mmCIF file of N, CA, C and O in Angstrom:
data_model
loop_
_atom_site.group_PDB
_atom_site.id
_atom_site.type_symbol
_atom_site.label_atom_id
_atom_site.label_comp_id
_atom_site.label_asym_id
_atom_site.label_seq_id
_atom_site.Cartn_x
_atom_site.Cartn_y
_atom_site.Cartn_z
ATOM 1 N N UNK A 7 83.000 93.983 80.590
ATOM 2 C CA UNK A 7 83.855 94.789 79.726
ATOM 3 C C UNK A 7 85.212 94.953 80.409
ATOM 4 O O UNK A 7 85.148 94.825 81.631
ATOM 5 N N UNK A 8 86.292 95.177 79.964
ATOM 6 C CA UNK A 8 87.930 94.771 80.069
ATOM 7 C C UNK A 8 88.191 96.635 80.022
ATOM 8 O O UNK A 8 87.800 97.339 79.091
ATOM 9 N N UNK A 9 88.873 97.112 81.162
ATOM 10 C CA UNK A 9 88.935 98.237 80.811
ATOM 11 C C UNK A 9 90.339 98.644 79.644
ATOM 12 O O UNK A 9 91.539 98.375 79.692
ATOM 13 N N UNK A 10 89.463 99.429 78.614
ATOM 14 C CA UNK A 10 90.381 99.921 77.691
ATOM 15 C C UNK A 10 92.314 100.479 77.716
ATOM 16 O O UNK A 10 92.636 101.471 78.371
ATOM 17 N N UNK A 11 93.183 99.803 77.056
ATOM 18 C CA UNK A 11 94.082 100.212 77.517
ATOM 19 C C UNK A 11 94.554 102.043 76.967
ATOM 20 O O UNK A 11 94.027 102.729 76.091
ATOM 21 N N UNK A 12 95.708 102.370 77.883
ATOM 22 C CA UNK A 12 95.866 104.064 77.309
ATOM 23 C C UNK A 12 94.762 104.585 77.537
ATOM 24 O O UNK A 12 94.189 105.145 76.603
ATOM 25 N N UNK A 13 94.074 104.539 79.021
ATOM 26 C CA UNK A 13 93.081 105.077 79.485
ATOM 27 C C UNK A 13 93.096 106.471 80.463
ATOM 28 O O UNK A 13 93.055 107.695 80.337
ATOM 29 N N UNK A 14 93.194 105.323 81.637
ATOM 30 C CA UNK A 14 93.369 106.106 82.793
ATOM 31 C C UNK A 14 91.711 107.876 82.771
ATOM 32 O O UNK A 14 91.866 108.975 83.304
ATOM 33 N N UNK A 15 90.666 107.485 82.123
ATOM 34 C CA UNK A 15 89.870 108.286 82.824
ATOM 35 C C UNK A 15 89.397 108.127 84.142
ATOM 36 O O UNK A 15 89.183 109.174 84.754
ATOM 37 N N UNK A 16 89.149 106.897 84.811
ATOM 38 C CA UNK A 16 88.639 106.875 86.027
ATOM 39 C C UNK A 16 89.674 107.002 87.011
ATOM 40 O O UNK A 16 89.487 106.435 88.087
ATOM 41 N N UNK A 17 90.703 107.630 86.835
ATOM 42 C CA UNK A 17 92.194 107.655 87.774
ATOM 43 C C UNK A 17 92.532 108.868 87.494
ATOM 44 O O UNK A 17 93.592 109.281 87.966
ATOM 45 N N UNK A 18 91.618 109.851 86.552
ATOM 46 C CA UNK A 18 91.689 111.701 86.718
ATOM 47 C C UNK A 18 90.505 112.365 87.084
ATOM 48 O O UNK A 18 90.464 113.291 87.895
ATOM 49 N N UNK A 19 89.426 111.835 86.414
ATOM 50 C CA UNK A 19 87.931 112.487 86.204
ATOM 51 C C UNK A 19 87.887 112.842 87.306
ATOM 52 O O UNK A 19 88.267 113.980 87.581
ATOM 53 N N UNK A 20 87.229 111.649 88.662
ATOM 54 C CA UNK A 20 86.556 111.506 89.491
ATOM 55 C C UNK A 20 87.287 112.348 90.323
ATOM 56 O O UNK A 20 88.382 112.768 89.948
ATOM 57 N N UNK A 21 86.668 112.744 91.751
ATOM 58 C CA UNK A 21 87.616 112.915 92.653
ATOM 59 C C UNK A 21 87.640 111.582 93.853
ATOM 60 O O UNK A 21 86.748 110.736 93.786
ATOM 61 N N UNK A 22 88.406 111.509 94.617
ATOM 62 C CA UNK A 22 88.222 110.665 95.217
ATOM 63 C C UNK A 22 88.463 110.855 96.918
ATOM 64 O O UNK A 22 89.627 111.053 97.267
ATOM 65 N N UNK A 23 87.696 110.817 97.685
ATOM 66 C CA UNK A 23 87.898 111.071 99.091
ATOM 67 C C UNK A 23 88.726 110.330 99.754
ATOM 68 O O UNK A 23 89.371 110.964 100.589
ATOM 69 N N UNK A 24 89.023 108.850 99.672
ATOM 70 C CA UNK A 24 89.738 108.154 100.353
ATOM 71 C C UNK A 24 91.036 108.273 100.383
ATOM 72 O O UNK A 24 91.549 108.839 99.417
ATOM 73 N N UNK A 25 91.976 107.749 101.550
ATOM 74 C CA UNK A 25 93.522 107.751 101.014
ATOM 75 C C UNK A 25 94.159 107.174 100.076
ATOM 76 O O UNK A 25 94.247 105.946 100.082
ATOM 77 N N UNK A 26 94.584 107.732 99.342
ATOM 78 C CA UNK A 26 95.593 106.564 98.051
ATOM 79 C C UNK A 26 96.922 106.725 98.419
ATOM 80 O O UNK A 26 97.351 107.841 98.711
ATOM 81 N N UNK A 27 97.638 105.705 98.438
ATOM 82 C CA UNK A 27 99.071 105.595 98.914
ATOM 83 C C UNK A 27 100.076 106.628 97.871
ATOM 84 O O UNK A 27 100.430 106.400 96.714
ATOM 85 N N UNK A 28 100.363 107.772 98.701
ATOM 86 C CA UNK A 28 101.024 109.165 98.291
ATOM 87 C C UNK A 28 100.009 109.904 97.822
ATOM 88 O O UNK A 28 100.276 110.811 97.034
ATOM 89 N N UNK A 29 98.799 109.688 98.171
ATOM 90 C CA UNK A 29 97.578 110.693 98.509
ATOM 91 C C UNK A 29 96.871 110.948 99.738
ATOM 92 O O UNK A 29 95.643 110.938 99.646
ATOM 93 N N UNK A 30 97.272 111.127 100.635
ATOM 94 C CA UNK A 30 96.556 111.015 101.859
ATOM 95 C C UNK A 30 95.258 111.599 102.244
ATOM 96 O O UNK A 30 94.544 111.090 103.107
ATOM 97 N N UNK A 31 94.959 112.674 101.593
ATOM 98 C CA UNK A 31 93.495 113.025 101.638
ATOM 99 C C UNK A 31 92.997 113.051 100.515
ATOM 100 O O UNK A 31 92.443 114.116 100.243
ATOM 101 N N UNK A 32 92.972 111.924 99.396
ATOM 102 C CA UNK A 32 92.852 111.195 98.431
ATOM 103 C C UNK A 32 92.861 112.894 96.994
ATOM 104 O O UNK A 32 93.576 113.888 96.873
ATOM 105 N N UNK A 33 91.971 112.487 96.438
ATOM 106 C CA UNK A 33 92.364 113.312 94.918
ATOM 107 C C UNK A 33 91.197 114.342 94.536
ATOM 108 O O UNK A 33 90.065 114.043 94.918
ATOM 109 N N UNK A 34 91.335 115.262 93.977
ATOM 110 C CA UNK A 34 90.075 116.333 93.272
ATOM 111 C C UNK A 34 89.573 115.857 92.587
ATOM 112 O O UNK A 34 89.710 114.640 92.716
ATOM 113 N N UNK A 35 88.953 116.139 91.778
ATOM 114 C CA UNK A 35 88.062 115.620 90.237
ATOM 115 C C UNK A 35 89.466 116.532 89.201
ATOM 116 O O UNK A 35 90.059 117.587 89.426
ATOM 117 N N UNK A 36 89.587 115.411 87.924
ATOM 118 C CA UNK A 36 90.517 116.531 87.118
ATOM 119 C C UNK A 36 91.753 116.223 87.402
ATOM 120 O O UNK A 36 92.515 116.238 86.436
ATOM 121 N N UNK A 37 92.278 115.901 88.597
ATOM 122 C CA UNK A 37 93.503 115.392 88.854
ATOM 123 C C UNK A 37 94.265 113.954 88.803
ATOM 124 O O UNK A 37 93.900 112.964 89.437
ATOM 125 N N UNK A 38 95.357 114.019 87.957
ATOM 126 C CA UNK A 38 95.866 112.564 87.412
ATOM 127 C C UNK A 38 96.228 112.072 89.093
ATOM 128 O O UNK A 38 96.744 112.940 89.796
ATOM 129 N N UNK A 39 95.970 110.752 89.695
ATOM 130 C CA UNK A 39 96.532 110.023 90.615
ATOM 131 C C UNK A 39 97.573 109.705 90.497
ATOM 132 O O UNK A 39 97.949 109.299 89.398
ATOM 133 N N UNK A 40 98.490 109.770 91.642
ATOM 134 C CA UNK A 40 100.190 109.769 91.662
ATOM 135 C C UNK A 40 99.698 108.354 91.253
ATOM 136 O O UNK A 40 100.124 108.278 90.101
ATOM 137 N N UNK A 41 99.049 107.178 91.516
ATOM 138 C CA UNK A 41 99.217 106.070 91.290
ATOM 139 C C UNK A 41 99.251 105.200 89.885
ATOM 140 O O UNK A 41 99.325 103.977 89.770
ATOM 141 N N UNK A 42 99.176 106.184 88.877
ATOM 142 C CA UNK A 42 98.610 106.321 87.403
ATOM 143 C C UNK A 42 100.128 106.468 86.870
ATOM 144 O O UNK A 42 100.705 107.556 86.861
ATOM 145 N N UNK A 43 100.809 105.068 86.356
ATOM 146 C CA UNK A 43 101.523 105.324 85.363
ATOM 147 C C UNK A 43 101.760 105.925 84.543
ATOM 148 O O UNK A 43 100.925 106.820 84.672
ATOM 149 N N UNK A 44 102.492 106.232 83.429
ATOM 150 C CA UNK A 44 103.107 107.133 82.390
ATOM 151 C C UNK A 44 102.248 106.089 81.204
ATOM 152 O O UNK A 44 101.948 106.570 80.111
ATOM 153 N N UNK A 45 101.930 104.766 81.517
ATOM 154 C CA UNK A 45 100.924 104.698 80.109
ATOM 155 C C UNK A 45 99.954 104.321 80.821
ATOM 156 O O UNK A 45 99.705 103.151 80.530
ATOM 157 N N UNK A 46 99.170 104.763 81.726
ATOM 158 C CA UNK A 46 98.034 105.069 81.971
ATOM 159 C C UNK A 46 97.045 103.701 82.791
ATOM 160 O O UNK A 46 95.904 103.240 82.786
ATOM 161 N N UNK A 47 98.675 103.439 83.581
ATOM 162 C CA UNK A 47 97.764 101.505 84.280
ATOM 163 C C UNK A 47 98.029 102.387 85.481
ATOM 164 O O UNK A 47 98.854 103.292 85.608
ATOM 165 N N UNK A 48 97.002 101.839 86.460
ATOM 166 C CA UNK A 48 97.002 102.099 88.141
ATOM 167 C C UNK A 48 98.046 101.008 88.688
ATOM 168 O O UNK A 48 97.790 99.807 88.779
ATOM 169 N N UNK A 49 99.186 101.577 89.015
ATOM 170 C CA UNK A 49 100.129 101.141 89.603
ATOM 171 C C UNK A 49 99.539 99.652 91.349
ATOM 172 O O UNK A 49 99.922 98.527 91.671
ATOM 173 N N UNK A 50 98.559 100.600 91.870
ATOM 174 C CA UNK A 50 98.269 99.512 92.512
ATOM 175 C C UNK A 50 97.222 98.760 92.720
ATOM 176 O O UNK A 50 96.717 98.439 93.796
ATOM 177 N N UNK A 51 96.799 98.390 91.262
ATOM 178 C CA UNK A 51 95.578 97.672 90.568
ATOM 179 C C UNK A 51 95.507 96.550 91.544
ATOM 180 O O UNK A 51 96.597 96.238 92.025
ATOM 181 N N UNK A 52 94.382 95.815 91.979
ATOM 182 C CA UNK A 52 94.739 94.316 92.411
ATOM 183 C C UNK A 52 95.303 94.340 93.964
ATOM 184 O O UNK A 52 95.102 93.453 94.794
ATOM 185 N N UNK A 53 95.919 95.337 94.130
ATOM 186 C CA UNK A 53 96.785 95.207 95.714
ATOM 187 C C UNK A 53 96.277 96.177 96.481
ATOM 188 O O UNK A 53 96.114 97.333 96.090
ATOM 189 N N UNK A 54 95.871 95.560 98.145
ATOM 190 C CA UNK A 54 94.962 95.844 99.082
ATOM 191 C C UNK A 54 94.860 97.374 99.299
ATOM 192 O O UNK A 54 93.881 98.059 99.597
ATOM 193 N N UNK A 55 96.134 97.709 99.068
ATOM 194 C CA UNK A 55 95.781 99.354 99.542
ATOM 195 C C UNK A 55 95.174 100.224 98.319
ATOM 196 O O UNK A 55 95.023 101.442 98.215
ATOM 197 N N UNK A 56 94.937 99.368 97.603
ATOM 198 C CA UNK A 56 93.886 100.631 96.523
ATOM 199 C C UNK A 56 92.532 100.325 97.140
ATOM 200 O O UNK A 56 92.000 99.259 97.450
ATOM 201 N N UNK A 57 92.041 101.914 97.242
ATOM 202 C CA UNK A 57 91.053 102.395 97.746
ATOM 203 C C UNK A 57 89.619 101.737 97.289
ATOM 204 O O UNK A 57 89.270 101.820 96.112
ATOM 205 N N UNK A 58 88.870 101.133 98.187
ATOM 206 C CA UNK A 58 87.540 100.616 98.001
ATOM 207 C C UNK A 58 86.455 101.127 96.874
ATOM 208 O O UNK A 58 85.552 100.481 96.342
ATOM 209 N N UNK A 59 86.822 102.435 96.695
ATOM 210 C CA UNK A 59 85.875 103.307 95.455
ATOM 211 C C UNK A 59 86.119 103.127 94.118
ATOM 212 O O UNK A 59 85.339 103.101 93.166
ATOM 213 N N UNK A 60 87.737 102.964 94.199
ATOM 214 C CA UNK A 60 88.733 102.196 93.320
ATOM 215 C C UNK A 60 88.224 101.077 92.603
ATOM 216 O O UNK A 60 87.829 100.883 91.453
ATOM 217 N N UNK A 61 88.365 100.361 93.699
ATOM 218 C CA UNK A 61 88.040 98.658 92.443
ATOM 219 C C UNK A 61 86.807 98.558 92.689
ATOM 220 O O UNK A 61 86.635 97.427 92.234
ATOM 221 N N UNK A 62 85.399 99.003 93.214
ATOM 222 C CA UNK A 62 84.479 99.029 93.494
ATOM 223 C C UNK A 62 83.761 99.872 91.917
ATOM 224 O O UNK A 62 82.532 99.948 91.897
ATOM 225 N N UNK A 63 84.430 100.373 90.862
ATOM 226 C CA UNK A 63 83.869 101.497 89.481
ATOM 227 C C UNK A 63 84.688 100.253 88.629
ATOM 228 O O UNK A 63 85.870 99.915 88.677
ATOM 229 N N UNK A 64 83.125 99.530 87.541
ATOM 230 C CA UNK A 64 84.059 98.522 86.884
ATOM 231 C C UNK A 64 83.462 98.971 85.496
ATOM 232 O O UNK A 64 82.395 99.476 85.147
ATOM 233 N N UNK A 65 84.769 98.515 84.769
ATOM 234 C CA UNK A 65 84.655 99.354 83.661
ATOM 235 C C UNK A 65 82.894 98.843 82.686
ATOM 236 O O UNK A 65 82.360 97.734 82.680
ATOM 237 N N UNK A 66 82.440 100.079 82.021
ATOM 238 C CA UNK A 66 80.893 99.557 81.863
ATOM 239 C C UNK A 66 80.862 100.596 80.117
ATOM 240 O O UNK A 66 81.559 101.606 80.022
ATOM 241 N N UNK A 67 80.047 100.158 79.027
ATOM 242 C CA UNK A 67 79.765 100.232 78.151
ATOM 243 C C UNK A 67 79.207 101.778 78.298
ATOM 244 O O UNK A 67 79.545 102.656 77.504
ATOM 245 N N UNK A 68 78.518 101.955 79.152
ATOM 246 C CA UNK A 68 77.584 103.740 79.410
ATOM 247 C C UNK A 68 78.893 104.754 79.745
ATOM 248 O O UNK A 68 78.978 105.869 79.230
ATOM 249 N N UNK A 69 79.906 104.213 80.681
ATOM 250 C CA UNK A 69 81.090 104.722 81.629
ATOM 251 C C UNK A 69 82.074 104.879 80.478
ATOM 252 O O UNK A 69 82.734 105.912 80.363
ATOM 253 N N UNK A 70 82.183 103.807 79.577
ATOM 254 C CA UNK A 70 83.842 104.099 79.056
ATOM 255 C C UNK A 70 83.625 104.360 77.709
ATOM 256 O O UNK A 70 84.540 104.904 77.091
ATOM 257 N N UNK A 71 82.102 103.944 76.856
ATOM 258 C CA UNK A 71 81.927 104.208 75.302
ATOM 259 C C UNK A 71 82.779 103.593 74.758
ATOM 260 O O UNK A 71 83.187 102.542 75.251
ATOM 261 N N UNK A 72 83.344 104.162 73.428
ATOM 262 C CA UNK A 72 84.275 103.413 72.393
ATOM 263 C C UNK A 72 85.286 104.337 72.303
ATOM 264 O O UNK A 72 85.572 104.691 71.159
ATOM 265 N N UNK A 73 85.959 104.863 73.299
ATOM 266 C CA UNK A 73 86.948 105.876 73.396
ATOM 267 C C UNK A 73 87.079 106.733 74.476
ATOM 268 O O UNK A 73 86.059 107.125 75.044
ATOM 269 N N UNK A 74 88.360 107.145 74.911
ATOM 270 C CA UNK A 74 88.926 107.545 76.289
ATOM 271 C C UNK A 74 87.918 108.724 76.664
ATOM 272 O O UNK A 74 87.394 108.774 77.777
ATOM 273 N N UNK A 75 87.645 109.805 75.524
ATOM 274 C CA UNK A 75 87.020 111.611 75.664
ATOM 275 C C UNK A 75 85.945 111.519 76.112
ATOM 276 O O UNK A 75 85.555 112.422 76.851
ATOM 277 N N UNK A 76 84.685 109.871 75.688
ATOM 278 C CA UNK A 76 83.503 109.628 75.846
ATOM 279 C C UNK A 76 83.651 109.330 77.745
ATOM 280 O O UNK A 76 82.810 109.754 78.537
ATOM 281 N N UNK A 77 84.955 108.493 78.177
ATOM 282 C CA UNK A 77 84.541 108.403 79.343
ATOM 283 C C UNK A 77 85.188 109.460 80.318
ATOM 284 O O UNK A 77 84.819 109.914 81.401
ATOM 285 N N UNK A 78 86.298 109.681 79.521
ATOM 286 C CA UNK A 78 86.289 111.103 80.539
ATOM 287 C C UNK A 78 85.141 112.263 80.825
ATOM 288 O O UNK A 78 84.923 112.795 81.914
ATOM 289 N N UNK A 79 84.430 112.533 79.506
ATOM 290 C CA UNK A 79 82.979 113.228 79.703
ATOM 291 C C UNK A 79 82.234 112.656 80.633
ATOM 292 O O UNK A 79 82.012 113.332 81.637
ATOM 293 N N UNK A 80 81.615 111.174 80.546
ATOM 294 C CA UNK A 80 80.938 110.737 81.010
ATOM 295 C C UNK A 80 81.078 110.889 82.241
ATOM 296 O O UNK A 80 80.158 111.417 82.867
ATOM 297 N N UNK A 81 82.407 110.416 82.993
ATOM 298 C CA UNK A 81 82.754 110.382 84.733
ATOM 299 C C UNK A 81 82.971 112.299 85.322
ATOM 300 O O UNK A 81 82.640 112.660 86.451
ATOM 301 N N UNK A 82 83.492 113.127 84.403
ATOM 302 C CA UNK A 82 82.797 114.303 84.794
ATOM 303 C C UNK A 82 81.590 114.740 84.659
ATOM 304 O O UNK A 82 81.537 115.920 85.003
ATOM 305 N N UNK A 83 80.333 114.221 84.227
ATOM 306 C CA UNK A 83 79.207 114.575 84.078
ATOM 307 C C UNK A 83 78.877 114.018 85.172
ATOM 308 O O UNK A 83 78.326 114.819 85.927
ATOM 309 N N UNK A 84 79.016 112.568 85.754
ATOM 310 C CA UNK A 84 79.252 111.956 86.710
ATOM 311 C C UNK A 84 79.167 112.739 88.150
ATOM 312 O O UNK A 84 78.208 112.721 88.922
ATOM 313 N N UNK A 85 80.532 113.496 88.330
ATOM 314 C CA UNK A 85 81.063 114.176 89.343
ATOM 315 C C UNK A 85 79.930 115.223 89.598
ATOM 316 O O UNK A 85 79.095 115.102 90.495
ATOM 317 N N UNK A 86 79.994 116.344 88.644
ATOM 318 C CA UNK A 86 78.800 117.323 88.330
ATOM 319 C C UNK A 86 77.848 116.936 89.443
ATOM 320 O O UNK A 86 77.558 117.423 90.536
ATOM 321 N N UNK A 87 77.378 115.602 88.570
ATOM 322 C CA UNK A 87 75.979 115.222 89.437
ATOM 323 C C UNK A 87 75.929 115.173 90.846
ATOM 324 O O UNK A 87 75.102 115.815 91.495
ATOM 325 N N UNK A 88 76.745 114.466 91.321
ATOM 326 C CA UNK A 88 77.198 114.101 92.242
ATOM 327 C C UNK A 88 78.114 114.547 93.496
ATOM 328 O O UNK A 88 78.558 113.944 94.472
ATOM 329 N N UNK A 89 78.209 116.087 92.954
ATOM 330 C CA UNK A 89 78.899 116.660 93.803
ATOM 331 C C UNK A 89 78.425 117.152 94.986
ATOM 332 O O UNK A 89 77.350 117.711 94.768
ATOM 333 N N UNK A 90 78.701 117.196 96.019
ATOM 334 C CA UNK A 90 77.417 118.588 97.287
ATOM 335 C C UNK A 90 77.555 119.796 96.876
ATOM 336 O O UNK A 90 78.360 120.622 96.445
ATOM 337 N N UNK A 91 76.476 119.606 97.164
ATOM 338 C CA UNK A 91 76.027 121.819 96.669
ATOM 339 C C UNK A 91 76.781 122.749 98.072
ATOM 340 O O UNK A 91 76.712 123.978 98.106
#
């Protein structure tokens, strides 16, 4: 699956621990990534310094549904799970 364009849920939902270049102690859950364009492409898609967790979440039919709200739910239900107590 081709991730949907005018997206950008997996570049707010999640949080992310690693460094992202002008994130240094990477991102919360909920928070847009400085690396997240104004229409919603990851500025450093493809190029080495995006974070391993990054291109490692590929876009998936359960993850993204047939619309942006389904995967933003989904990757915070996600987090939820997945958070430490």
């Amino acid at each position: 699956m081709q991730c949907r364009d005018a997206c950008g849920a997996c570049c707010i939902a999640p949080s992310i621990s690693s460094p992202i270049p002008g994130m240094p102690e990477g991102k919360p859950a909920g928070v847009k990534c400085i690396q997240l364009a104004d229409d919603l492409r990851c500025l450093i898609f493809g190029k080495p310094e995006r974070p391993a967790c990054c291109s490692g979440l590929q876009a998936s039919h359960d993850m993204c549904g047939t619309n942006r709200e389904h995967a933003m739910l989904w990757l915070h239900e996600l987090e939820k799970a997945t958070a430490p107590r």
